[in-house]
GROMACS .gro file of C-alpha atoms in nm:
model
  446
    1MET     CA    1   0.073  -5.152  -0.084
    2VAL     CA    2   0.138  -4.819   0.087
    3SER     CA    3  -0.180  -4.668   0.240
    4LYS     CA    4  -0.313  -4.341   0.113
    5THR     CA    5  -0.260  -4.179   0.456
    6VAL     CA    6   0.106  -4.287   0.481
    7PHE     CA    7   0.166  -4.168   0.118
    8PHE     CA    8   0.034  -3.824   0.190
    9VAL     CA    9   0.218  -3.794   0.517
   10ALA     CA   10   0.542  -3.885   0.337
   11LEU     CA   11   0.471  -3.647   0.058
   12ALA     CA   12   0.386  -3.364   0.292
   13ALA     CA   13   0.702  -3.429   0.492
   14CYS     CA   14   0.909  -3.398   0.179
   15LEU     CA   15   0.742  -3.079   0.073
   16ALA     CA   16   0.773  -2.937   0.422
   17SER     CA   17   1.145  -3.012   0.419
   18THR     CA   18   1.173  -2.835   0.081
   19PHE     CA   19   0.984  -2.533   0.219
   20SER     CA   20   1.209  -2.532   0.528
   21ARG     CA   21   1.528  -2.528   0.328
   22ALA     CA   22   1.391  -2.261   0.097
   23GLY     CA   23   1.292  -2.065   0.405
   24GLU     CA   24   1.651  -2.028   0.499
   25LEU     CA   25   1.700  -1.820   0.184
   26ARG     CA   26   1.558  -1.481   0.093
   27MET     CA   27   1.225  -1.598  -0.053
   28GLY     CA   28   1.001  -1.427  -0.299
   29LEU     CA   29   1.022  -1.398  -0.679
   30SER     CA   30   1.216  -1.133  -0.850
   31ASN     CA   31   0.940  -0.933  -1.022
   32ALA     CA   32   0.796  -0.764  -0.709
   33VAL     CA   33   0.716  -0.395  -0.765
   34PRO     CA   34   0.787  -0.118  -0.506
   35PRO     CA   35   0.508  -0.075  -0.244
   36LYS     CA   36   0.291   0.223  -0.264
   37VAL     CA   37   0.315   0.431   0.049
   38VAL     CA   38   0.160   0.780   0.096
   39ALA     CA   39   0.378   1.074   0.190
   40ALA     CA   40   0.383   1.235   0.533
   41SER     CA   41   0.107   1.475   0.632
   42ASP     CA   42  -0.077   1.603   0.933
   43GLU     CA   43  -0.383   1.378   0.870
   44GLY     CA   44  -0.288   1.146   1.156
   45GLU     CA   45  -0.293   1.421   1.409
   46ARG     CA   46  -0.614   1.573   1.276
   47ALA     CA   47  -0.791   1.234   1.281
   48ILE     CA   48  -0.771   1.225   1.658
   49LYS     CA   49  -1.038   1.492   1.683
   50ARG     CA   50  -1.305   1.253   1.559
   51PHE     CA   51  -1.217   0.972   1.799
   52ARG     CA   52  -1.471   0.892   2.072
   53LEU     CA   53  -1.289   0.800   2.394
   54GLN     CA   54  -1.403   0.703   2.742
   55LYS     CA   55  -1.380   0.988   2.991
   56GLY     CA   56  -1.031   1.040   3.123
   57LEU     CA   57  -0.853   0.895   2.822
   58LYS     CA   58  -0.637   1.077   2.567
   59ALA     CA   59  -0.519   0.966   2.220
   60GLU     CA   60  -0.175   1.053   2.084
   61LEU     CA   61  -0.015   0.975   1.747
   62PHE     CA   62   0.292   0.750   1.784
   63ALA     CA   63   0.368   0.675   1.418
   64ALA     CA   64   0.215   0.741   1.077
   65GLU     CA   65   0.280   0.699   0.704
   66PRO     CA   66   0.532   0.686   0.548
   67MET     CA   67   0.674   0.492   0.849
   68LEU     CA   68   0.405   0.228   0.801
   69ALA     CA   69   0.130   0.153   0.557
   70ASN     CA   70  -0.166  -0.093   0.548
   71PRO     CA   71  -0.104  -0.236   0.896
   72VAL     CA   72  -0.271  -0.571   0.965
   73ALA     CA   73  -0.108  -0.655   1.297
   74PHE     CA   74   0.175  -0.547   1.524
   75ALA     CA   75   0.385  -0.664   1.815
   76ILE     CA   76   0.603  -0.488   2.072
   77ASP     CA   77   0.925  -0.634   2.197
   78GLU     CA   78   1.100  -0.596   2.537
   79ARG     CA   79   1.287  -0.294   2.418
   80GLY     CA   80   0.968  -0.111   2.314
   81ARG     CA   81   1.021  -0.159   1.940
   82PHE     CA   82   0.722  -0.213   1.718
   83TYR     CA   83   0.706  -0.480   1.445
   84VAL     CA   84   0.424  -0.413   1.200
   85ALA     CA   85   0.282  -0.659   0.948
   86GLU     CA   86   0.215  -0.447   0.632
   87THR     CA   87   0.016  -0.590   0.343
   88PHE     CA   88   0.062  -0.489  -0.017
   89ARG     CA   89  -0.078  -0.823  -0.152
   90LEU     CA   90  -0.447  -0.759  -0.053
   91HIS     CA   91  -0.627  -0.793  -0.386
   92ASP     CA   92  -0.283  -0.789  -0.561
   93GLY     CA   93  -0.152  -1.141  -0.495
   94VAL     CA   94  -0.407  -1.268  -0.240
   95THR     CA   95  -0.751  -1.317  -0.388
   96ASP     CA   96  -1.092  -1.424  -0.268
   97ILE     CA   97  -1.288  -1.725  -0.381
   98ARG     CA   98  -1.596  -1.509  -0.436
   99ALA     CA   99  -1.418  -1.361  -0.731
  100HIS     CA  100  -1.357  -1.712  -0.880
  101MET     CA  101  -1.669  -1.912  -0.803
  102THR     CA  102  -1.600  -2.140  -1.111
  103TRP     CA  103  -1.311  -2.279  -0.899
  104LEU     CA  104  -1.545  -2.378  -0.610
  105ASP     CA  105  -1.548  -2.756  -0.663
  106GLU     CA  106  -1.166  -2.773  -0.676
  107GLU     CA  107  -1.157  -2.526  -0.382
  108LEU     CA  108  -1.364  -2.741  -0.151
  109ALA     CA  109  -1.179  -3.059  -0.257
  110SER     CA  110  -0.831  -2.908  -0.195
  111THR     CA  111  -0.641  -3.056   0.097
  112THR     CA  112  -0.291  -2.917   0.050
  113VAL     CA  113  -0.121  -2.589  -0.043
  114GLU     CA  114   0.025  -2.764  -0.341
  115GLU     CA  115  -0.323  -2.858  -0.472
  116ARG     CA  116  -0.434  -2.501  -0.429
  117VAL     CA  117  -0.143  -2.361  -0.629
  118ARG     CA  118  -0.208  -2.617  -0.905
  119TYR     CA  119  -0.568  -2.518  -0.967
  120MET     CA  120  -0.487  -2.150  -0.932
  121THR     CA  121  -0.218  -2.184  -1.193
  122ALA     CA  122  -0.438  -2.390  -1.426
  123HIS     CA  123  -0.722  -2.139  -1.416
  124GLU     CA  124  -0.510  -1.820  -1.428
  125GLY     CA  125  -0.267  -1.926  -1.694
  126GLU     CA  126  -0.026  -1.638  -1.779
  127ARG     CA  127  -0.203  -1.416  -1.522
  128ILE     CA  128  -0.056  -1.628  -1.238
  129GLY     CA  129   0.256  -1.411  -1.263
  130ASN     CA  130   0.055  -1.119  -1.126
  131TYR     CA  131   0.029  -1.299  -0.792
  132THR     CA  132   0.400  -1.244  -0.736
  133ARG     CA  133   0.425  -0.869  -0.821
  134HIS     CA  134   0.357  -0.740  -0.468
  135SER     CA  135   0.526  -0.842  -0.142
  136ASP     CA  136   0.403  -0.821   0.209
  137ARG     CA  137   0.663  -0.720   0.468
  138VAL     CA  138   0.749  -0.655   0.835
  139ARG     CA  139   0.843  -0.305   0.943
  140MET     CA  140   1.035  -0.224   1.261
  141ILE     CA  141   0.952   0.117   1.414
  142TRP     CA  142   1.090   0.274   1.734
  143ASP     CA  143   1.132   0.590   1.933
  144SER     CA  144   1.506   0.645   1.958
  145ASN     CA  145   1.497   0.964   2.170
  146ASN     CA  146   1.209   0.869   2.412
  147ASP     CA  147   0.997   1.170   2.325
  148GLY     CA  148   0.686   0.970   2.276
  149GLU     CA  149   0.695   0.973   1.893
  150ALA     CA  150   0.849   0.715   1.660
  151ASP     CA  151   1.146   0.854   1.468
  152GLN     CA  152   1.316   0.545   1.321
  153ALA     CA  153   1.195   0.271   1.092
  154THR     CA  154   1.345  -0.006   0.885
  155VAL     CA  155   1.207  -0.279   0.656
  156PHE     CA  156   1.275  -0.569   0.892
  157ALA     CA  157   1.184  -0.846   0.647
  158ASP     CA  158   1.032  -0.870   0.301
  159GLY     CA  159   1.023  -1.098  -0.003
  160PHE     CA  160   0.692  -1.259   0.088
  161ASN     CA  161   0.549  -1.272  -0.264
  162ASN     CA  162   0.532  -1.634  -0.374
  163ILE     CA  163   0.206  -1.754  -0.543
  164ALA     CA  164   0.108  -1.947  -0.232
  165ASP     CA  165   0.184  -1.659   0.009
  166GLY     CA  166  -0.099  -1.496   0.199
  167ILE     CA  167  -0.147  -1.176   0.385
  168GLY     CA  168   0.104  -1.147   0.666
  169ALA     CA  169  -0.138  -1.128   0.967
  170GLY     CA  170   0.039  -1.218   1.283
  171LEU     CA  171   0.344  -1.117   1.481
  172LEU     CA  172   0.508  -1.204   1.805
  173ALA     CA  173   0.843  -1.070   1.926
  174ARG     CA  174   1.034  -1.233   2.213
  175ARG     CA  175   1.400  -1.224   2.319
  176GLY     CA  176   1.532  -1.145   1.976
  177THR     CA  177   1.307  -1.384   1.786
  178VAL     CA  178   1.022  -1.261   1.572
  179TYR     CA  179   0.748  -1.501   1.473
  180TYR     CA  180   0.565  -1.391   1.157
  181ALA     CA  181   0.246  -1.572   1.045
  182ASN     CA  182   0.207  -1.559   0.664
  183ILE     CA  183   0.027  -1.840   0.485
  184PRO     CA  184   0.159  -2.099   0.408
  185HIS     CA  185   0.442  -2.054   0.663
  186MET     CA  186   0.504  -1.970   1.024
  187TRP     CA  187   0.828  -1.783   0.981
  188VAL     CA  188   1.108  -1.726   1.241
  189LEU     CA  189   1.303  -1.402   1.181
  190ARG     CA  190   1.620  -1.295   1.372
  191ASP     CA  191   1.832  -0.980   1.354
  192GLU     CA  192   2.165  -1.114   1.471
  193THR     CA  193   2.363  -0.795   1.363
  194ARG     CA  194   2.115  -0.565   1.541
  195ASP     CA  195   2.081  -0.329   1.246
  196GLY     CA  196   1.703  -0.339   1.232
  197ILE     CA  197   1.699  -0.592   0.941
  198SER     CA  198   1.637  -0.957   0.978
  199ASP     CA  199   1.947  -1.164   0.889
  200SER     CA  200   1.774  -1.503   0.899
  201LYS     CA  201   1.435  -1.604   0.773
  202ARG     CA  202   1.330  -1.962   0.837
  203SER     CA  203   1.006  -2.145   0.783
  204MET     CA  204   0.938  -2.319   1.119
  205LEU     CA  205   0.605  -2.481   1.002
  206SER     CA  206   0.444  -2.497   0.661
  207GLY     CA  207   0.118  -2.611   0.508
  208PHE     CA  208  -0.134  -2.352   0.619
  209GLY     CA  209  -0.395  -2.225   0.370
  210VAL     CA  210  -0.509  -2.528   0.169
  211ARG     CA  211  -0.780  -2.323  -0.010
  212VAL     CA  212  -0.812  -1.974  -0.154
  213GLY     CA  213  -1.092  -1.893   0.095
  214PHE     CA  214  -1.211  -1.551   0.195
  215LEU     CA  215  -0.979  -1.256   0.232
  216GLY     CA  216  -0.856  -1.225   0.586
  217HIS     CA  217  -0.901  -1.589   0.682
  218ASP     CA  218  -0.536  -1.603   0.745
  219LEU     CA  219  -0.269  -1.736   0.984
  220HIS     CA  220  -0.268  -1.514   1.294
  221GLY     CA  221  -0.316  -1.497   1.668
  222LEU     CA  222   0.037  -1.563   1.811
  223ARG     CA  223   0.039  -1.575   2.189
  224ILE     CA  224   0.265  -1.753   2.434
  225GLY     CA  225   0.048  -1.939   2.677
  226PRO     CA  226   0.098  -1.989   3.051
  227ASP     CA  227   0.239  -2.337   2.966
  228GLY     CA  228   0.519  -2.166   2.765
  229LYS     CA  229   0.386  -2.289   2.431
  230LEU     CA  230   0.309  -2.086   2.121
  231TYR     CA  231  -0.060  -2.058   2.036
  232PHE     CA  232  -0.193  -1.929   1.706
  233SER     CA  233  -0.501  -1.941   1.488
  234VAL     CA  234  -0.586  -2.011   1.128
  235GLY     CA  235  -0.919  -1.936   0.957
  236ASP     CA  236  -1.119  -2.182   0.744
  237ARG     CA  237  -0.863  -2.169   0.467
  238GLY     CA  238  -0.750  -2.475   0.662
  239ALA     CA  239  -0.418  -2.650   0.705
  240HIS     CA  240  -0.227  -2.968   0.617
  241VAL     CA  241   0.099  -2.966   0.820
  242VAL     CA  242   0.349  -3.236   0.889
  243ASN     CA  243   0.497  -3.155   1.227
  244LYS     CA  244   0.859  -3.203   1.333
  245GLU     CA  245   0.769  -3.548   1.463
  246GLN     CA  246   0.652  -3.640   1.107
  247LYS     CA  247   0.286  -3.660   1.211
  248LEU     CA  248   0.018  -3.510   0.987
  249ILE     CA  249  -0.177  -3.233   1.161
  250ALA     CA  250  -0.472  -3.115   0.950
  251ASN     CA  251  -0.792  -2.910   0.963
  252HIS     CA  252  -0.924  -2.915   0.609
  253GLU     CA  253  -1.286  -2.801   0.671
  254GLU     CA  254  -1.266  -2.541   0.951
  255GLY     CA  255  -1.060  -2.286   1.135
  256ALA     CA  256  -0.867  -2.388   1.441
  257VAL     CA  257  -0.636  -2.280   1.714
  258TYR     CA  258  -0.297  -2.452   1.712
  259ARG     CA  259  -0.017  -2.476   1.975
  260CYS     CA  260   0.340  -2.599   1.964
  261ASP     CA  261   0.668  -2.554   2.148
  262LEU     CA  262   0.856  -2.238   2.067
  263ASP     CA  263   1.082  -2.424   1.823
  264GLY     CA  264   0.781  -2.562   1.632
  265SER     CA  265   0.792  -2.911   1.778
  266ASN     CA  266   0.491  -3.096   1.921
  267LEU     CA  267   0.241  -2.908   1.698
  268GLU     CA  268  -0.119  -3.001   1.773
  269ILE     CA  269  -0.473  -2.868   1.725
  270PHE     CA  270  -0.596  -2.719   2.046
  271ALA     CA  271  -0.954  -2.636   1.945
  272HIS     CA  272  -1.145  -2.644   1.614
  273GLY     CA  273  -1.484  -2.565   1.446
  274LEU     CA  274  -1.406  -2.196   1.417
  275ARG     CA  275  -1.461  -1.979   1.106
  276ASN     CA  276  -1.207  -1.700   1.131
  277PRO     CA  277  -1.059  -1.655   1.476
  278GLN     CA  278  -0.807  -1.378   1.457
  279GLU     CA  279  -0.619  -1.260   1.770
  280LEU     CA  280  -0.597  -1.476   2.081
  281ALA     CA  281  -0.579  -1.368   2.449
  282PHE     CA  282  -0.524  -1.548   2.773
  283ASP     CA  283  -0.679  -1.409   3.090
  284GLU     CA  284  -0.500  -1.414   3.421
  285PHE     CA  285  -0.647  -1.761   3.504
  286GLY     CA  286  -0.508  -1.920   3.186
  287ASN     CA  287  -0.839  -1.930   3.000
  288LEU     CA  288  -0.803  -1.866   2.624
  289TRP     CA  289  -1.038  -1.639   2.428
  290THR     CA  290  -1.096  -1.518   2.075
  291GLY     CA  291  -1.335  -1.320   1.866
  292ASP     CA  292  -1.468  -1.525   1.569
  293ASN     CA  293  -1.610  -1.359   1.261
  294ASN     CA  294  -1.955  -1.398   1.105
  295SER     CA  295  -2.020  -1.538   0.760
  296ASP     CA  296  -2.218  -1.247   0.617
  297GLY     CA  297  -2.530  -1.467   0.613
  298GLY     CA  298  -2.723  -1.297   0.892
  299ASP     CA  299  -2.524  -1.474   1.160
  300PRO     CA  300  -2.350  -1.266   1.430
  301ALA     CA  301  -1.986  -1.256   1.522
  302ARG     CA  302  -1.896  -1.449   1.839
  303TRP     CA  303  -1.698  -1.412   2.164
  304VAL     CA  304  -1.554  -1.757   2.213
  305TYR     CA  305  -1.417  -1.930   2.518
  306VAL     CA  306  -1.157  -2.156   2.347
  307VAL     CA  307  -1.171  -2.487   2.532
  308GLU     CA  308  -0.902  -2.750   2.473
  309GLY     CA  309  -1.049  -3.015   2.241
  310GLY     CA  310  -1.358  -2.797   2.188
  311ASP     CA  311  -1.564  -2.781   1.862
  312SER     CA  312  -1.732  -2.446   1.791
  313GLY     CA  313  -1.942  -2.599   1.512
  314TRP     CA  314  -1.835  -2.418   1.186
  315ARG     CA  315  -1.756  -2.608   0.872
  316VAL     CA  316  -1.646  -2.431   0.551
  317GLY     CA  317  -1.925  -2.595   0.345
  318TYR     CA  318  -2.181  -2.389   0.537
  319GLN     CA  319  -2.045  -2.079   0.373
  320PHE     CA  320  -2.191  -2.180   0.041
  321LEU     CA  321  -2.535  -2.307   0.157
  322ASN     CA  322  -2.802  -2.042   0.105
  323ASN     CA  323  -3.125  -2.241   0.133
  324PRO     CA  324  -3.173  -2.208   0.424
  325SER     CA  325  -2.893  -1.958   0.470
  326ARG     CA  326  -2.572  -2.129   0.593
  327GLY     CA  327  -2.747  -2.460   0.655
  328ALA     CA  328  -2.743  -2.587   1.013
  329TRP     CA  329  -2.521  -2.299   1.124
  330LEU     CA  330  -2.823  -2.061   1.130
  331SER     CA  331  -3.123  -2.298   1.107
  332GLU     CA  332  -3.007  -2.480   1.424
  333ARG     CA  333  -2.875  -2.159   1.587
  334MET     CA  334  -2.525  -2.293   1.631
  335CYS     CA  335  -2.379  -1.944   1.623
  336TYR     CA  336  -2.564  -1.817   1.925
  337PRO     CA  337  -2.492  -1.847   2.296
  338HIS     CA  338  -2.625  -2.158   2.469
  339TRP     CA  339  -2.997  -2.219   2.448
  340PRO     CA  340  -3.207  -2.525   2.532
  341GLY     CA  341  -3.199  -2.771   2.244
  342GLN     CA  342  -2.873  -2.651   2.091
  343ALA     CA  343  -2.643  -2.911   1.945
  344ALA     CA  344  -2.472  -3.075   2.238
  345TYR     CA  345  -2.137  -3.152   2.072
  346ILE     CA  346  -2.040  -2.790   2.029
  347VAL     CA  347  -1.903  -2.539   2.271
  348PRO     CA  348  -2.130  -2.241   2.198
  349PRO     CA  349  -2.009  -1.886   2.207
  350ILE     CA  350  -2.036  -1.683   2.528
  351ALA     CA  351  -2.181  -1.378   2.358
  352ASN     CA  352  -2.233  -1.210   2.019
  353ILE     CA  353  -2.005  -0.906   2.002
  354GLY     CA  354  -1.903  -0.688   1.712
  355ASN     CA  355  -1.911  -0.728   1.336
  356GLY     CA  356  -1.546  -0.777   1.245
  357PRO     CA  357  -1.342  -0.903   1.540
  358SER     CA  358  -0.967  -0.866   1.478
  359GLY     CA  359  -0.706  -0.754   1.731
  360LEU     CA  360  -0.751  -0.866   2.097
  361THR     CA  361  -0.563  -0.817   2.421
  362TYR     CA  362  -0.618  -0.851   2.794
  363TYR     CA  363  -0.544  -0.583   3.053
  364PRO     CA  364  -0.201  -0.646   3.212
  365GLY     CA  365  -0.297  -0.472   3.536
  366VAL     CA  366  -0.130  -0.140   3.495
  367GLY     CA  367  -0.180   0.179   3.298
  368LEU     CA  368  -0.558   0.238   3.320
  369SER     CA  369  -0.812   0.309   3.592
  370PRO     CA  370  -0.931   0.031   3.828
  371ARG     CA  371  -1.243  -0.012   3.611
  372TYR     CA  372  -1.036  -0.207   3.364
  373GLU     CA  373  -0.914  -0.484   3.598
  374LYS     CA  374  -0.982  -0.822   3.427
  375HIS     CA  375  -1.102  -0.651   3.104
  376PHE     CA  376  -1.053  -0.751   2.744
  377PHE     CA  377  -1.002  -0.513   2.453
  378LEU     CA  378  -1.148  -0.637   2.120
  379ALA     CA  379  -1.091  -0.449   1.793
  380ASP     CA  380  -1.398  -0.438   1.567
  381PHE     CA  381  -1.290  -0.374   1.208
  382ARG     CA  382  -1.588  -0.286   0.990
  383GLY     CA  383  -1.419  -0.114   0.696
  384THR     CA  384  -1.587   0.216   0.793
  385THR     CA  385  -1.559   0.485   1.061
  386GLY     CA  386  -1.811   0.282   1.265
  387SER     CA  387  -1.524   0.080   1.396
  388GLY     CA  388  -1.334   0.077   1.719
  389VAL     CA  389  -1.243  -0.110   2.032
  390HIS     CA  390  -1.489  -0.286   2.266
  391SER     CA  391  -1.394  -0.336   2.626
  392PHE     CA  392  -1.563  -0.585   2.862
  393ALA     CA  393  -1.503  -0.846   3.132
  394VAL     CA  394  -1.639  -1.192   3.195
  395LYS     CA  395  -1.779  -1.347   3.514
  396PRO     CA  396  -1.815  -1.721   3.577
  397ARG     CA  397  -2.158  -1.878   3.539
  398GLY     CA  398  -2.132  -2.248   3.614
  399ALA     CA  399  -1.898  -2.400   3.364
  400SER     CA  400  -1.940  -2.099   3.135
  401PHE     CA  401  -1.928  -1.721   3.158
  402ASP     CA  402  -2.134  -1.401   3.113
  403VAL     CA  403  -2.000  -1.079   2.958
  404VAL     CA  404  -2.019  -0.774   3.189
  405ASP     CA  405  -1.938  -0.400   3.156
  406ARG     CA  406  -1.933  -0.407   2.776
  407HIS     CA  407  -1.872  -0.056   2.637
  408ASP     CA  408  -1.690   0.133   2.363
  409PHE     CA  409  -1.333   0.197   2.478
  410VAL     CA  410  -1.232   0.406   2.175
  411TRP     CA  411  -1.446   0.449   1.865
  412ASP     CA  412  -1.450   0.590   1.516
  413VAL     CA  413  -1.106   0.458   1.425
  414LEU     CA  414  -1.047   0.174   1.175
  415VAL     CA  415  -0.855  -0.039   1.417
  416THR     CA  416  -0.687  -0.370   1.307
  417ASP     CA  417  -0.484  -0.467   1.613
  418VAL     CA  418  -0.442  -0.371   1.982
  419GLU     CA  419  -0.172  -0.426   2.241
  420PHE     CA  420  -0.043  -0.290   2.572
  421GLY     CA  421   0.314  -0.159   2.566
  422TYR     CA  422   0.572  -0.209   2.834
  423ASP     CA  423   0.522   0.160   2.926
  424GLY     CA  424   0.164   0.075   3.045
  425ASN     CA  425  -0.006   0.251   2.754
  426PHE     CA  426  -0.261   0.096   2.516
  427TYR     CA  427  -0.172   0.099   2.145
  428LEU     CA  428  -0.377   0.040   1.836
  429SER     CA  429  -0.305   0.022   1.464
  430ASP     CA  430  -0.522   0.217   1.229
  431TRP     CA  431  -0.598   0.103   0.874
  432VAL     CA  432  -0.725   0.455   0.809
  433GLU     CA  433  -0.988   0.409   0.539
  434GLY     CA  434  -1.203   0.157   0.353
  435TRP     CA  435  -1.148  -0.209   0.277
  436ASN     CA  436  -0.866  -0.176   0.023
  437LYS     CA  437  -0.510  -0.058   0.058
  438SER     CA  438  -0.469   0.315   0.097
  439GLY     CA  439  -0.095   0.327   0.144
  440LYS     CA  440  -0.163   0.488   0.482
  441GLY     CA  441  -0.126   0.358   0.839
  442ARG     CA  442  -0.098   0.479   1.190
  443ILE     CA  443  -0.028   0.370   1.543
  444TYR     CA  444  -0.197   0.555   1.829
  445ARG     CA  445  -0.127   0.553   2.197
  446ILE     CA  446  -0.420   0.574   2.440
   0.00000   0.00000   0.00000
């Protein structure tokens, strides 16, 4: 008799193969509606006046709507071109379990993307077609005349509007290859004809997002480590992936950091027990860091030293325990920096920073004043103007670290992602307003 584990590995391998073959084609169903993007205006320039910047810094508008809208993340390639993950599926194709609490038993029992789609379809009935009406996409934006302002833009890739698809939330561009993280797939996009439009669209890995989960608990991160491997994160929507070596790699109950070779081989879980780690950053010593989000239960967001094999303690079931709030997560103070008596099996956070950690980058050593040597830049997205970018450094303390020189780098801008360009400038993407889609979006240079 075939064991249950072997059966599911074989089934997942078959499904992954199907997804991979389908990924070679232009995916997405045919009833997608045109995206809503606001017309050009001078709002982006005028908004700079309300930014709060550290002394000596200046903000400039690089690109604005209609060149981009609803930016979740961006990446910059070696030629200075920007790739922007735009979402049009937020609340219009990607939902939140809090709006469907009658699904919760099936939600928590789900261990594959296919199971998730089955119970969504069973509950939604004819309404399930609405999940395919809007497509996320990748924009390519660049400054063709080197005057400091973007003047060209293309839709680099679209058609991400299947029922299972998530919010496209991660990008990395390297030597002509663009990695695009959009549940349930890690996509590989290439523009062989160099016309600003991807010619090939291949699912390199599939099986991320086994539950509906909370909005924003997506597939993201995307960094190349000092070992030459691709690192990325997934929130507690979980994953059930058969890697290229036909081994099942799964995190059903928690968020995690994954790594693999650049072709998708040798996929493995690097660290687990996270709730919603978004961007990742390596410091110059090869240490890996992330900002992990709070659960809206009175617990704080966390600055996490991501240790290989480490467990940060979060399990998705804590989200739905309210007596006491979040169970052991809060009652045993697992979400706070190390204290005597804390659970010994977890790697506790280094500090509690921000409310909505999203984009993250590390100073490359050029472009800013000497103060910023060895500093991190962490976007804090709060859905209001009380958002911005924290900057800080860490110093060793035994086997751990302390945070030093923590301050607001730029504030009162609804920032989703941050990166340093090859020109030495600091760039940030601006969601512009609120929690929902506005059809607006900007990129500023600091």
